[in-house]
mmCIF file of C-alpha atoms in Angstrom:
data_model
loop_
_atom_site.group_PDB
_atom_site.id
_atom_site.type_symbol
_atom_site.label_atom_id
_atom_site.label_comp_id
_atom_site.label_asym_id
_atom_site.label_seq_id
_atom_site.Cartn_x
_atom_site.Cartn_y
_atom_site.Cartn_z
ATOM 1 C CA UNK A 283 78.656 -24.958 49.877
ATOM 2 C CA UNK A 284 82.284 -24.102 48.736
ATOM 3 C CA UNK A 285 84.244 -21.288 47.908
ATOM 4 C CA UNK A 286 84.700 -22.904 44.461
ATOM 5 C CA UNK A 287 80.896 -23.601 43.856
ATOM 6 C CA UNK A 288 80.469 -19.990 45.392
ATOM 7 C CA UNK A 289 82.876 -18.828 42.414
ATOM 8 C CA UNK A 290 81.497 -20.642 39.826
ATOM 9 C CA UNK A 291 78.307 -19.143 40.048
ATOM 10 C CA UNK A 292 77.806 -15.510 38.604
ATOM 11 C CA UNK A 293 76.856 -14.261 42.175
ATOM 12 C CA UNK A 294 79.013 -13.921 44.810
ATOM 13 C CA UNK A 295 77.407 -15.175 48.275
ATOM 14 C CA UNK A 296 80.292 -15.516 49.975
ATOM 15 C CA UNK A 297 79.286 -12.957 52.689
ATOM 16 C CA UNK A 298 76.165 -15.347 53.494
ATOM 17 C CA UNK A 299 78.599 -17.950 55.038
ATOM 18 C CA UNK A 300 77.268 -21.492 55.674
ATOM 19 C CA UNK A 301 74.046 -19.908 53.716
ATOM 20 C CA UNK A 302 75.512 -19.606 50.844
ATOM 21 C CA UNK A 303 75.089 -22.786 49.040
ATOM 22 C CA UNK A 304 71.106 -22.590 49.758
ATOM 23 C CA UNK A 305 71.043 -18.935 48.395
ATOM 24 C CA UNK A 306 72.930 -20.261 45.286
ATOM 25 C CA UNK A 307 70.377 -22.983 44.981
ATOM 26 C CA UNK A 308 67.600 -20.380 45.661
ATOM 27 C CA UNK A 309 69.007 -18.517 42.641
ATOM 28 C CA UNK A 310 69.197 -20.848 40.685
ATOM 29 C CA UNK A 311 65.466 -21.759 41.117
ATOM 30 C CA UNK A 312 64.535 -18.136 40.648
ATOM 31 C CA UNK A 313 66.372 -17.973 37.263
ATOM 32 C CA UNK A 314 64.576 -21.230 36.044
ATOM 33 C CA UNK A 315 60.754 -19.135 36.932
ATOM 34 C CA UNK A 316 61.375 -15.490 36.923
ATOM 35 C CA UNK A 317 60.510 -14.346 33.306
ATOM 36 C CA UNK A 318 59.678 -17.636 31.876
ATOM 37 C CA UNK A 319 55.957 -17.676 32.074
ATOM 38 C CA UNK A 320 53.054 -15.498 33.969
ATOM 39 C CA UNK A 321 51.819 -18.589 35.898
ATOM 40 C CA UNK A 322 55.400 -19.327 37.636
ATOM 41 C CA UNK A 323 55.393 -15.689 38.650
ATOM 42 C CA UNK A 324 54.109 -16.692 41.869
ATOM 43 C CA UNK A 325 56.667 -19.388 42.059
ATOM 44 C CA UNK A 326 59.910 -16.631 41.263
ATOM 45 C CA UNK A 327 58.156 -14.507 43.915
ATOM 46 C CA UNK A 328 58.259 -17.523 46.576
ATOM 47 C CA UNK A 329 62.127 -17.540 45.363
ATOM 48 C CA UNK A 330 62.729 -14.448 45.979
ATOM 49 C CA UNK A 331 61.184 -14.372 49.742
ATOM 50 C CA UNK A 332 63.496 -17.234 50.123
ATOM 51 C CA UNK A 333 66.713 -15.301 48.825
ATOM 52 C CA UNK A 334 65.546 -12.060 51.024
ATOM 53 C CA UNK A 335 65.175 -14.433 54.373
ATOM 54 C CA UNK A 336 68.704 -15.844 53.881
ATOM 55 C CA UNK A 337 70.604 -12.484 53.503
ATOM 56 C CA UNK A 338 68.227 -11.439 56.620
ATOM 57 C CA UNK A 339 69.230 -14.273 58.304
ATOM 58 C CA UNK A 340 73.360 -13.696 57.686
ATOM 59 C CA UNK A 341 72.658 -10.433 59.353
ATOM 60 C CA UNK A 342 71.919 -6.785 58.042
ATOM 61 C CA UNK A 343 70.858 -8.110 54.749
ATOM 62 C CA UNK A 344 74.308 -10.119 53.826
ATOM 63 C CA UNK A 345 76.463 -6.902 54.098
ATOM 64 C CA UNK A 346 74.553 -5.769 51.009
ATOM 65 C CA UNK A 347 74.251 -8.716 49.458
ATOM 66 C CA UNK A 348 70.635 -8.599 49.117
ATOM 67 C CA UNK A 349 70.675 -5.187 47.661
ATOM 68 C CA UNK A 350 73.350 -6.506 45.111
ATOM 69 C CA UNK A 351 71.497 -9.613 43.903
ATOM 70 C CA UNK A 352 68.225 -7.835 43.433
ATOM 71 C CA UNK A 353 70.100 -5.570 41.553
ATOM 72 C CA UNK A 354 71.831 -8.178 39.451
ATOM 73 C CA UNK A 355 68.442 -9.663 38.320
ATOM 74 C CA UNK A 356 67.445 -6.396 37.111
ATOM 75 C CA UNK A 357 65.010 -5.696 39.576
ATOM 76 C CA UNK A 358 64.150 -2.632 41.468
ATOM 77 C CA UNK A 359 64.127 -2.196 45.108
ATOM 78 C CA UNK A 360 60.017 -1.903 44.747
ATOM 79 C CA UNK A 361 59.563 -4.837 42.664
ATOM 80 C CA UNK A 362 61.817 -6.802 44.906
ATOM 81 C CA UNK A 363 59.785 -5.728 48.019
ATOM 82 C CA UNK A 364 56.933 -6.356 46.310
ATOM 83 C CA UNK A 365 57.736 -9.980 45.151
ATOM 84 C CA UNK A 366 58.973 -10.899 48.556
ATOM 85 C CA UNK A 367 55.969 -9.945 50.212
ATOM 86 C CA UNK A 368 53.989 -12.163 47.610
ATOM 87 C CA UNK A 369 56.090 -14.880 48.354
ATOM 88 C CA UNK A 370 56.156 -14.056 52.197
ATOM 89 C CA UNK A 371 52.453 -13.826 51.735
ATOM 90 C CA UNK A 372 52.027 -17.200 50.247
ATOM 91 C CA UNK A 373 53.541 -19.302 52.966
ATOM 92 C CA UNK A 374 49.608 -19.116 54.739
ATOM 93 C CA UNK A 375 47.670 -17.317 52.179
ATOM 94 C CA UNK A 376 44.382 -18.729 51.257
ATOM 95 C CA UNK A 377 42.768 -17.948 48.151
ATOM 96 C CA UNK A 378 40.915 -14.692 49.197
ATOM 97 C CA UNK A 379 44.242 -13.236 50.417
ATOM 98 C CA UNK A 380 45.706 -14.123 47.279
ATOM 99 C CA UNK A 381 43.571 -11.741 45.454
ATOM 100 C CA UNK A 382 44.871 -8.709 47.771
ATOM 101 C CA UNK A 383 48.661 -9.287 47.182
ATOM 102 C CA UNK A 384 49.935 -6.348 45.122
ATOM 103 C CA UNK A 385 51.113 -8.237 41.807
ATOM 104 C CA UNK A 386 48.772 -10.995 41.571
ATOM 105 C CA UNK A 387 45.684 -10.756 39.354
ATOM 106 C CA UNK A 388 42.731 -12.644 38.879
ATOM 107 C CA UNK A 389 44.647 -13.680 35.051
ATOM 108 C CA UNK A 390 47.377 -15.136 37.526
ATOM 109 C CA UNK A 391 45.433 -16.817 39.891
ATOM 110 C CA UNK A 392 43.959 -18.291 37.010
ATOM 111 C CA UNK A 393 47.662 -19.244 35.397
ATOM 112 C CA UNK A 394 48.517 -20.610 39.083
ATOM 113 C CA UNK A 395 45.547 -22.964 38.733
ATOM 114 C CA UNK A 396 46.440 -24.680 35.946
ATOM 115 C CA UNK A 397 48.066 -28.355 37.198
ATOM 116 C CA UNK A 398 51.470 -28.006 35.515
ATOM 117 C CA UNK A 399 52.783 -25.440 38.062
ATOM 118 C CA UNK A 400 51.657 -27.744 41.116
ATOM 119 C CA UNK A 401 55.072 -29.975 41.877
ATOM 120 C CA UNK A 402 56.859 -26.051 41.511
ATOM 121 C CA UNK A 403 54.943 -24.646 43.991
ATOM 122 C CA UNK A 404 55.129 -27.398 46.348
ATOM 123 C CA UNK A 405 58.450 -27.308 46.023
ATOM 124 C CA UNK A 406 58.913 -23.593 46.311
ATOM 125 C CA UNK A 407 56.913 -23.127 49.235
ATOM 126 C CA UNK A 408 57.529 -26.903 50.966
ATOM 127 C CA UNK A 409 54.259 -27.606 52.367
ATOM 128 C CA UNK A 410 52.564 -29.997 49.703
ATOM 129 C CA UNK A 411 49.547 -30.525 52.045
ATOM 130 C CA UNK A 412 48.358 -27.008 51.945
ATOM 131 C CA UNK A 413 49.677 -26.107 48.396
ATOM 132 C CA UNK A 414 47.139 -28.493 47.115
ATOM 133 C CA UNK A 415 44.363 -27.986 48.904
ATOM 134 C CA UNK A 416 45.019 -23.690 47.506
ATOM 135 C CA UNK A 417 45.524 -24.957 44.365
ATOM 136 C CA UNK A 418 42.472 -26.876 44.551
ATOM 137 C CA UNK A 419 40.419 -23.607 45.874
ATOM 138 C CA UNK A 420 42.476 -22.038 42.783
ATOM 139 C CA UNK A 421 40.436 -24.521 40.538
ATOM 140 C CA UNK A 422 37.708 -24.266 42.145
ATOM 141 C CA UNK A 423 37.479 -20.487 41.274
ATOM 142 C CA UNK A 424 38.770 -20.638 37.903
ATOM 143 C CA UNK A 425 35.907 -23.354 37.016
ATOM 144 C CA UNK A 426 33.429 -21.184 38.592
ATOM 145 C CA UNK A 427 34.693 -18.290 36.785
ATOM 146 C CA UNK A 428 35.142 -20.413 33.532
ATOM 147 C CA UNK A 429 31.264 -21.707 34.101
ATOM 148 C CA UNK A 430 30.198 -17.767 34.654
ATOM 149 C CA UNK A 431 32.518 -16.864 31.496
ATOM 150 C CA UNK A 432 30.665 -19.595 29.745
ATOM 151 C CA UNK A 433 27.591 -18.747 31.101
ATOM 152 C CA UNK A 434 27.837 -15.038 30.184
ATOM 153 C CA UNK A 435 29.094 -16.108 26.854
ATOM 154 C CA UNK A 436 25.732 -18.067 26.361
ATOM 155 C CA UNK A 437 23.733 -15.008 27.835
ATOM 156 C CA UNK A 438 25.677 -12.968 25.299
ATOM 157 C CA UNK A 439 25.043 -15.284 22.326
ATOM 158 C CA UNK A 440 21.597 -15.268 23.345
ATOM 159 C CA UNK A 441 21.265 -12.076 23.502
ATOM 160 C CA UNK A 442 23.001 -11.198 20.287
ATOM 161 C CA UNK A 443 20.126 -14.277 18.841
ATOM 162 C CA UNK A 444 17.140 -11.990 20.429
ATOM 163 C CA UNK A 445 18.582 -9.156 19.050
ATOM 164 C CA UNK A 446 19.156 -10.715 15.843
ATOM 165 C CA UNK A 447 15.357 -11.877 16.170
ATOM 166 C CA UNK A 448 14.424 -7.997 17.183
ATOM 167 C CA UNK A 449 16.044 -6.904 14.283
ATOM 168 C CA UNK A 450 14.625 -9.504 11.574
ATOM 169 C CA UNK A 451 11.423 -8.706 13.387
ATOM 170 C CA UNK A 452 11.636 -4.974 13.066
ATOM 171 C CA UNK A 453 13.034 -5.373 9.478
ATOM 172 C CA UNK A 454 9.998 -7.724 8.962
ATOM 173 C CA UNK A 455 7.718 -4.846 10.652
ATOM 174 C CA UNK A 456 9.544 -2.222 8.451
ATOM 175 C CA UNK A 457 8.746 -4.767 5.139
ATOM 176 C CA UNK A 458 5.291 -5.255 6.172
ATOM 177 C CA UNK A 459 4.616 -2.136 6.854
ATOM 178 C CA UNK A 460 6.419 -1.019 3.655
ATOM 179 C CA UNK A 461 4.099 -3.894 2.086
ATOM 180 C CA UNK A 462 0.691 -2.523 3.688
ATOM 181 C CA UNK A 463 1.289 1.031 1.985
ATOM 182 C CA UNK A 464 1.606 -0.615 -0.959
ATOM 183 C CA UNK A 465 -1.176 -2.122 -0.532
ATOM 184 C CA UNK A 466 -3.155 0.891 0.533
ATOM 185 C CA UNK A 467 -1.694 2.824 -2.353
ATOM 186 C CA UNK A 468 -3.204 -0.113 -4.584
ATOM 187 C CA UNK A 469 -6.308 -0.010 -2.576
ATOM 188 C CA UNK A 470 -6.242 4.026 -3.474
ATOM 189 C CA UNK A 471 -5.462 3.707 -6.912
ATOM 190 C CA UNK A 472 -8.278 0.667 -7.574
ATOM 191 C CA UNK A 473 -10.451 3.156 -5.941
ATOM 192 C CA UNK A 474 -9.498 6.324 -8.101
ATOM 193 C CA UNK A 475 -9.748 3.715 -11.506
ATOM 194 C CA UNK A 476 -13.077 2.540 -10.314
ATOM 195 C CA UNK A 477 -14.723 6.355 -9.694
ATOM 196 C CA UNK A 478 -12.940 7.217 -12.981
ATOM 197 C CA UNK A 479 -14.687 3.997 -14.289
ATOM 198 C CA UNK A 480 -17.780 4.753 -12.857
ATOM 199 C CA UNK A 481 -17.661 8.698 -14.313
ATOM 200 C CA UNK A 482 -16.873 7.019 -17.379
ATOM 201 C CA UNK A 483 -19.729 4.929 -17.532
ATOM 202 C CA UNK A 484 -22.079 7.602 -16.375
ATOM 203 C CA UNK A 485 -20.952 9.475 -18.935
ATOM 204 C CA UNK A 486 -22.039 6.723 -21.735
ATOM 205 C CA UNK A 487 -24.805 5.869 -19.987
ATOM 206 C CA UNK A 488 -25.580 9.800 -20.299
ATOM 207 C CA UNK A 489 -24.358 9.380 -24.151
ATOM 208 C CA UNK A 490 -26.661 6.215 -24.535
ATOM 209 C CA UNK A 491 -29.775 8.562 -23.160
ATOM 210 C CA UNK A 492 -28.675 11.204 -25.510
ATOM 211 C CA UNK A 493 -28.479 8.891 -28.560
ATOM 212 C CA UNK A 494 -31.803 6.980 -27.547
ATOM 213 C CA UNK A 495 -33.403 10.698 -26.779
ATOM 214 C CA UNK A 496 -31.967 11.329 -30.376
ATOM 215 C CA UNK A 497 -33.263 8.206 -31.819
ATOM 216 C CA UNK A 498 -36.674 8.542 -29.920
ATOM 217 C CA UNK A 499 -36.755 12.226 -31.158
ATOM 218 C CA UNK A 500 -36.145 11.347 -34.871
ATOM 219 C CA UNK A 501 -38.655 8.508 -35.053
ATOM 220 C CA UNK A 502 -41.192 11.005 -33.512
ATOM 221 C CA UNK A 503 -39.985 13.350 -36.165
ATOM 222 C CA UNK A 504 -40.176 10.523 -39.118
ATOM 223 C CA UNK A 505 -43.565 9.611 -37.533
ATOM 224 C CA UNK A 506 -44.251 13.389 -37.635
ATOM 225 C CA UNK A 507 -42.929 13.715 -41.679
ATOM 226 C CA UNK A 508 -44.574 10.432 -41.962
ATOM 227 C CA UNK A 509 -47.985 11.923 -40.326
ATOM 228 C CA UNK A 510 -47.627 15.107 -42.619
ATOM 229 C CA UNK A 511 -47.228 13.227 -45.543
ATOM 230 C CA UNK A 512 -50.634 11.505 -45.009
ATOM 231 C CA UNK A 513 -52.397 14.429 -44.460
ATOM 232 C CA UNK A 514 -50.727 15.993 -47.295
ATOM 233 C CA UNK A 515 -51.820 12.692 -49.251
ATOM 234 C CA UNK A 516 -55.071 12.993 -47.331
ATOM 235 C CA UNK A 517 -55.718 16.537 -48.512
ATOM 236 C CA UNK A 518 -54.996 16.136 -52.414
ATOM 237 C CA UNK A 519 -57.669 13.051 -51.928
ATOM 238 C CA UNK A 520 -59.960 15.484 -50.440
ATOM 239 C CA UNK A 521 -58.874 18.041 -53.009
ATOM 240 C CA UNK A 522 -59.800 15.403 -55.663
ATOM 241 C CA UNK A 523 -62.939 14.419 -54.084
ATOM 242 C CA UNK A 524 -63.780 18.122 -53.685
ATOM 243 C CA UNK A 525 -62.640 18.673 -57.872
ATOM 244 C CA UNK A 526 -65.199 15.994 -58.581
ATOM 245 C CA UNK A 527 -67.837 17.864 -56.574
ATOM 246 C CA UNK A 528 -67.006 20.460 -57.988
ATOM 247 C CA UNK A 529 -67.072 18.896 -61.329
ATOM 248 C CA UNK A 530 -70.454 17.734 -60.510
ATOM 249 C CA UNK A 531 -71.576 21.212 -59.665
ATOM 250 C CA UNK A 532 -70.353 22.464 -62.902
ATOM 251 C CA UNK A 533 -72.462 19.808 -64.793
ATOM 252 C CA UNK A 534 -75.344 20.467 -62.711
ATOM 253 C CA UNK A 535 -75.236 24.016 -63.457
ATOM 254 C CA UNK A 536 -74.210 22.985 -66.963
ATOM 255 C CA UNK A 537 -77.819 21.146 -66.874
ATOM 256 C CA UNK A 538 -79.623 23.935 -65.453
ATOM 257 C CA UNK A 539 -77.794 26.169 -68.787
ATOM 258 C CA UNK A 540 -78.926 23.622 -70.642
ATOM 259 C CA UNK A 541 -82.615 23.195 -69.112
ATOM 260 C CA UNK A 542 -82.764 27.298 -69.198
ATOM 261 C CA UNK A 543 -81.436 26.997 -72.765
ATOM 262 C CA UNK A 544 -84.238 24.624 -73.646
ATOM 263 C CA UNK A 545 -86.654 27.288 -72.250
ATOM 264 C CA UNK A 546 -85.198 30.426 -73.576
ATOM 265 C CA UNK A 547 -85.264 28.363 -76.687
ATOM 266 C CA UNK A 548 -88.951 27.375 -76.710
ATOM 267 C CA UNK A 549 -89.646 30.991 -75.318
ATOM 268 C CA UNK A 550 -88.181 32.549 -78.882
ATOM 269 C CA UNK A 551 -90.666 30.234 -80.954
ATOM 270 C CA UNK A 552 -93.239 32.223 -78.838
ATOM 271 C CA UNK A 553 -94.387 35.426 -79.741
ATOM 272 C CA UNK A 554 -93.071 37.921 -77.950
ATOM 273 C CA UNK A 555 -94.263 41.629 -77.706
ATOM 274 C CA UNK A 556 -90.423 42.871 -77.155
ATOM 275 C CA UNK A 557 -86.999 42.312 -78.588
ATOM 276 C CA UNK A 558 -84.818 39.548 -75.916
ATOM 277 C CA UNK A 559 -81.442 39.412 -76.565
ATOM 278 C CA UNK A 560 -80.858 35.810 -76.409
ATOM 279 C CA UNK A 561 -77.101 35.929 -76.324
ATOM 280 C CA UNK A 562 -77.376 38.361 -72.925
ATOM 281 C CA UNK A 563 -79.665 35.691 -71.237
ATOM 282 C CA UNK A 564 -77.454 33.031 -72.249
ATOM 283 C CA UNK A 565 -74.278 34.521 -70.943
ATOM 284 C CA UNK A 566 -76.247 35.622 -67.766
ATOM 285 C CA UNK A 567 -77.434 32.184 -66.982
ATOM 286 C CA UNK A 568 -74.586 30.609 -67.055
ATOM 287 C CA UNK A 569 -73.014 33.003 -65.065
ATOM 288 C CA UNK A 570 -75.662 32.147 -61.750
ATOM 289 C CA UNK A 571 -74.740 28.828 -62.460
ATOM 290 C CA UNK A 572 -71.035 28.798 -61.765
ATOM 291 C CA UNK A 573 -71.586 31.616 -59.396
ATOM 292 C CA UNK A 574 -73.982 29.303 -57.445
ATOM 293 C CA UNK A 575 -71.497 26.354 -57.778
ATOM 294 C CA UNK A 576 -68.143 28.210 -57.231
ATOM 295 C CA UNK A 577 -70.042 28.991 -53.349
ATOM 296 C CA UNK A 578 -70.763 25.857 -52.920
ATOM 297 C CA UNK A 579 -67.242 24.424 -53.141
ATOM 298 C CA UNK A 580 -65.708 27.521 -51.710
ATOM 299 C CA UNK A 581 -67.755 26.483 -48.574
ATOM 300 C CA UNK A 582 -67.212 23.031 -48.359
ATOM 301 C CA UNK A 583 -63.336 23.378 -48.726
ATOM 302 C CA UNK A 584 -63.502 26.070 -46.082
ATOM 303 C CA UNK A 585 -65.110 23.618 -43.666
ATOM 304 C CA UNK A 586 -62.832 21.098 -44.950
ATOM 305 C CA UNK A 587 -59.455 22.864 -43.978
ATOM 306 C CA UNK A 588 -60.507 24.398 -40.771
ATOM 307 C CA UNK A 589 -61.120 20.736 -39.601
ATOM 308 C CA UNK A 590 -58.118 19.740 -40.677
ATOM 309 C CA UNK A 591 -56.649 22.835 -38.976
ATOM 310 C CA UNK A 592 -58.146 21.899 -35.546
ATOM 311 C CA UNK A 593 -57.231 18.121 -35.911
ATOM 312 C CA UNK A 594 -53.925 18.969 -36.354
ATOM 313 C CA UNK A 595 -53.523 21.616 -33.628
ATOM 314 C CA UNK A 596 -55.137 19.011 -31.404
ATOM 315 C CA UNK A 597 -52.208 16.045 -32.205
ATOM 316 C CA UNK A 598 -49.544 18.632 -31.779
ATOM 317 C CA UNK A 599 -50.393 19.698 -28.611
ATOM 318 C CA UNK A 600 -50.562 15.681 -27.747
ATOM 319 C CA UNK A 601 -47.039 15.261 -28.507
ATOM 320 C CA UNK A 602 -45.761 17.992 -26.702
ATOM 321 C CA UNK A 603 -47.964 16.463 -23.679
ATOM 322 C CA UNK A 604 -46.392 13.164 -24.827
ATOM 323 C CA UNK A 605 -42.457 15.168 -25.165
ATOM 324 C CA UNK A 606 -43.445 16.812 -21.651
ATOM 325 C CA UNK A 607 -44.164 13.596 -19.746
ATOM 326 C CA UNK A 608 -41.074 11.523 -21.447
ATOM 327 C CA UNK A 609 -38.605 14.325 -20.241
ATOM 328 C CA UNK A 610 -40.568 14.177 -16.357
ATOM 329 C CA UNK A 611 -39.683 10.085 -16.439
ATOM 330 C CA UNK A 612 -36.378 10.442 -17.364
ATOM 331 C CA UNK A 613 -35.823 12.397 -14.315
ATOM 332 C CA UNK A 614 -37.867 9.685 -12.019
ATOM 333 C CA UNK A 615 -36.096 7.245 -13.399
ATOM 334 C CA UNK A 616 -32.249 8.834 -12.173
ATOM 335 C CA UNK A 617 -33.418 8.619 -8.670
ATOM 336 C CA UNK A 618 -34.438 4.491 -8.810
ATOM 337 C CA UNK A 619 -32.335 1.991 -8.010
ATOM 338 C CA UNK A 620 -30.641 0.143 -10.964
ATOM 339 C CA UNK A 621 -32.704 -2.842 -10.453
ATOM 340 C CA UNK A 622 -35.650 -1.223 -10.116
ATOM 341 C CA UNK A 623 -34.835 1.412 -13.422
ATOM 342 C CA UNK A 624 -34.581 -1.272 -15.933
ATOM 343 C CA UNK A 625 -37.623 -2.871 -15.101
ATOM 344 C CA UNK A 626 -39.495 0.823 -15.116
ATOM 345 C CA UNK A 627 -37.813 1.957 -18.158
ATOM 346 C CA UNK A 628 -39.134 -1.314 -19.767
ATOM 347 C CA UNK A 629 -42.960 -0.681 -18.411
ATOM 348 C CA UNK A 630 -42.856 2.284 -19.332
ATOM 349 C CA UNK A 631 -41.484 1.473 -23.031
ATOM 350 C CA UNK A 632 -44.120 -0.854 -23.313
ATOM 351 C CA UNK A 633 -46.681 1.644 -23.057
ATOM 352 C CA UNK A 634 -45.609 4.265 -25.609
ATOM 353 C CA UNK A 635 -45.085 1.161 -27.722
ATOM 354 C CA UNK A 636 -48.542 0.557 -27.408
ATOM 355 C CA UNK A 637 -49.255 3.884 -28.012
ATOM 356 C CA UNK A 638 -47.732 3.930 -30.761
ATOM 357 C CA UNK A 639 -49.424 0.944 -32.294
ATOM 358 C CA UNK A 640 -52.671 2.153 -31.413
ATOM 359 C CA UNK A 641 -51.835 5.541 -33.587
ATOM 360 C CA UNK A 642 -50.379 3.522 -36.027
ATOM 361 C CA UNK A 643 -53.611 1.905 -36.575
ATOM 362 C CA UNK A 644 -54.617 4.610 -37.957
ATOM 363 C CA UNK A 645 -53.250 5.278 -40.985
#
């Protein structure tokens, strides 16, 4: 190259000689790549090798020309070593030694990969044959790590569907289970209105046994009033019947007055030694005659109400045996069945009705 395409360029590589013009061409290259994208790092670095194995090559680094360009690029002495042992490195890398090299990451291999850089690398590293076939092992990695990215992607949606699905199931568990206490607190409270309806009902059907008790109790008593008014009617018949005797005592002592009359008065038409009062024997007689009937009907009513007495005694004492036997079947009939009570209580109301005719009969 010449001394004026040596001074036109911002870097002075005179000191390489007859290796200057490659080293300006070399640095021009690296300017195009270094900083422009990630995936033409590898490409700068491949530059940069280049640019270090020219100022090796003038001897002792170029007189410091290495040092010096480095430095113009705004590089450190570490980055630059680093870079040119990338690019050293690439000259017979393969893909696993790639992944050692100090600056180059999996993200860069990945970058390298992509077909637009291939033509720059070939041209960097000037062995077209073998760039491809890395390049192709490049691919080859990034598709398998796109199909595992892909593939973990799917795994993660799935996952995030199960656990969507575990989630709507436990929120479905937590709603059904929320929907089964509710149901059991239902259940509960049916049960609670049910005893309370069933207390209830005992305690009407304990009201309806009080009211019929009541109702059987005052039609015993109206039969009872009813009963005493019979007898009462019954008695002033008697009473009657017994006035009439009576009566007919009276006259029949009135006729025996009369008869003794008749003979007390044919006795004064006949002589008589001594004086007779006749007012004294009239008085006297009539006297025995109502005494005489007065005992008689004194005795007959006697009879008459201790009869009565005793009858009475007798049908009191049967209702109370009646009362008794009533309050015993109520009891019995607690401790049936319902389907057997009704059809007890209704036997056993057909016989007091029964009863009850049959005493009714005789009024």
């Amino acid at each position: 190259m010449s001394e004026e395409l040596a001074a036109a360029h911002a870097f002075d590589f005179s000191a390489l000689g007859d290796l200057s013009e490659q080293a300006v061409e070399t640095d021009q290259q690296f300017d195009l790549h270094y900083g422009i994208a990630q995936d033409e790092y590898l490409i700068s670095c491949i530059y940069v090798a280049k640019m270090h194995a020219l100022t090796a090559k003038a001897g002792r680094y170029g007189g410091g020309t290495w040092t010096k360009w480095y430095e113009s690029k705004g590089m450190s002495e570490g980055s630059a070593r680093t870079m040119t042992q990338n690019g050293d490195a690439f000259k017979s890398a393969t893909v696993a030694d790639l992944k050692l090299l100090p600056s180059i990451s999996r993200k860069d291999l990945n970058l390298i990969a992509r077909s637009g850089c291939a033509e720059q690398l070939t041209a960097a590293a000037g062995d077209s044959q073998r760039v491809q076939e890395l390049l192709a092992q490049l691919k080859a990695e990034k598709d398998r790590a796109d199909a595992a990215e892909k593939s973990a992607q799917n795994a993660r949606k799935e996952n995030a569907y199960f656990k969507e699905l575990v989630k709507s199931a436990e929120a479905q568990t937590s709603k059904d289970a929320e929907r089964r206490e509710e149901a059991e607190s239902r259940y509960e409270s049916a049960l609670a209105d049910i005893s309370g309806l069933k207390e209830q009902n005992a305690k009407l059907q304990q009201s309806y046994h009080d009211a019929d008790e009541s109702r059987i109790a005052a039609n015993l008593q109206r039969q009872k009033a009813e009963a005493e008014r019979d007898k009462a009617e019954a008695r002033a018949k008697n009473a009657e019947g017994q006035l009439s005797g009576s009566r007919q005592v009276a006259e029949a002592a009135k006729l025996r007055a009369d008869k003794l009359q008749e003979e007390n008065a044919a006795l004064k038409k006949q002589p008589i030694a001594a004086v007779v009062d006749e007012e004294e024997v009239d008085r006297r007689a009539g006297e025995k005659a109502y005494e005489i009937a007065a005992g008689m009907t004194a005795d007959y009513k006697a009879q008459q109400e201790q009869d009565a007495r005793d009858a009475y005694d007798s049908i009191i004492l049967a209702g109370r045996s009646i009362t008794s036997i009533v309050q015993s079947a109520k009891m019995q009939f607690r401790k049936l069945p319902n389907d057997q009570r009704e059809t007890a209580i209704n036997q056993f109301v057909h016989t007091l009705a029964s009863a009850q005719g049959e005493v009714s009969a005789c009024l």
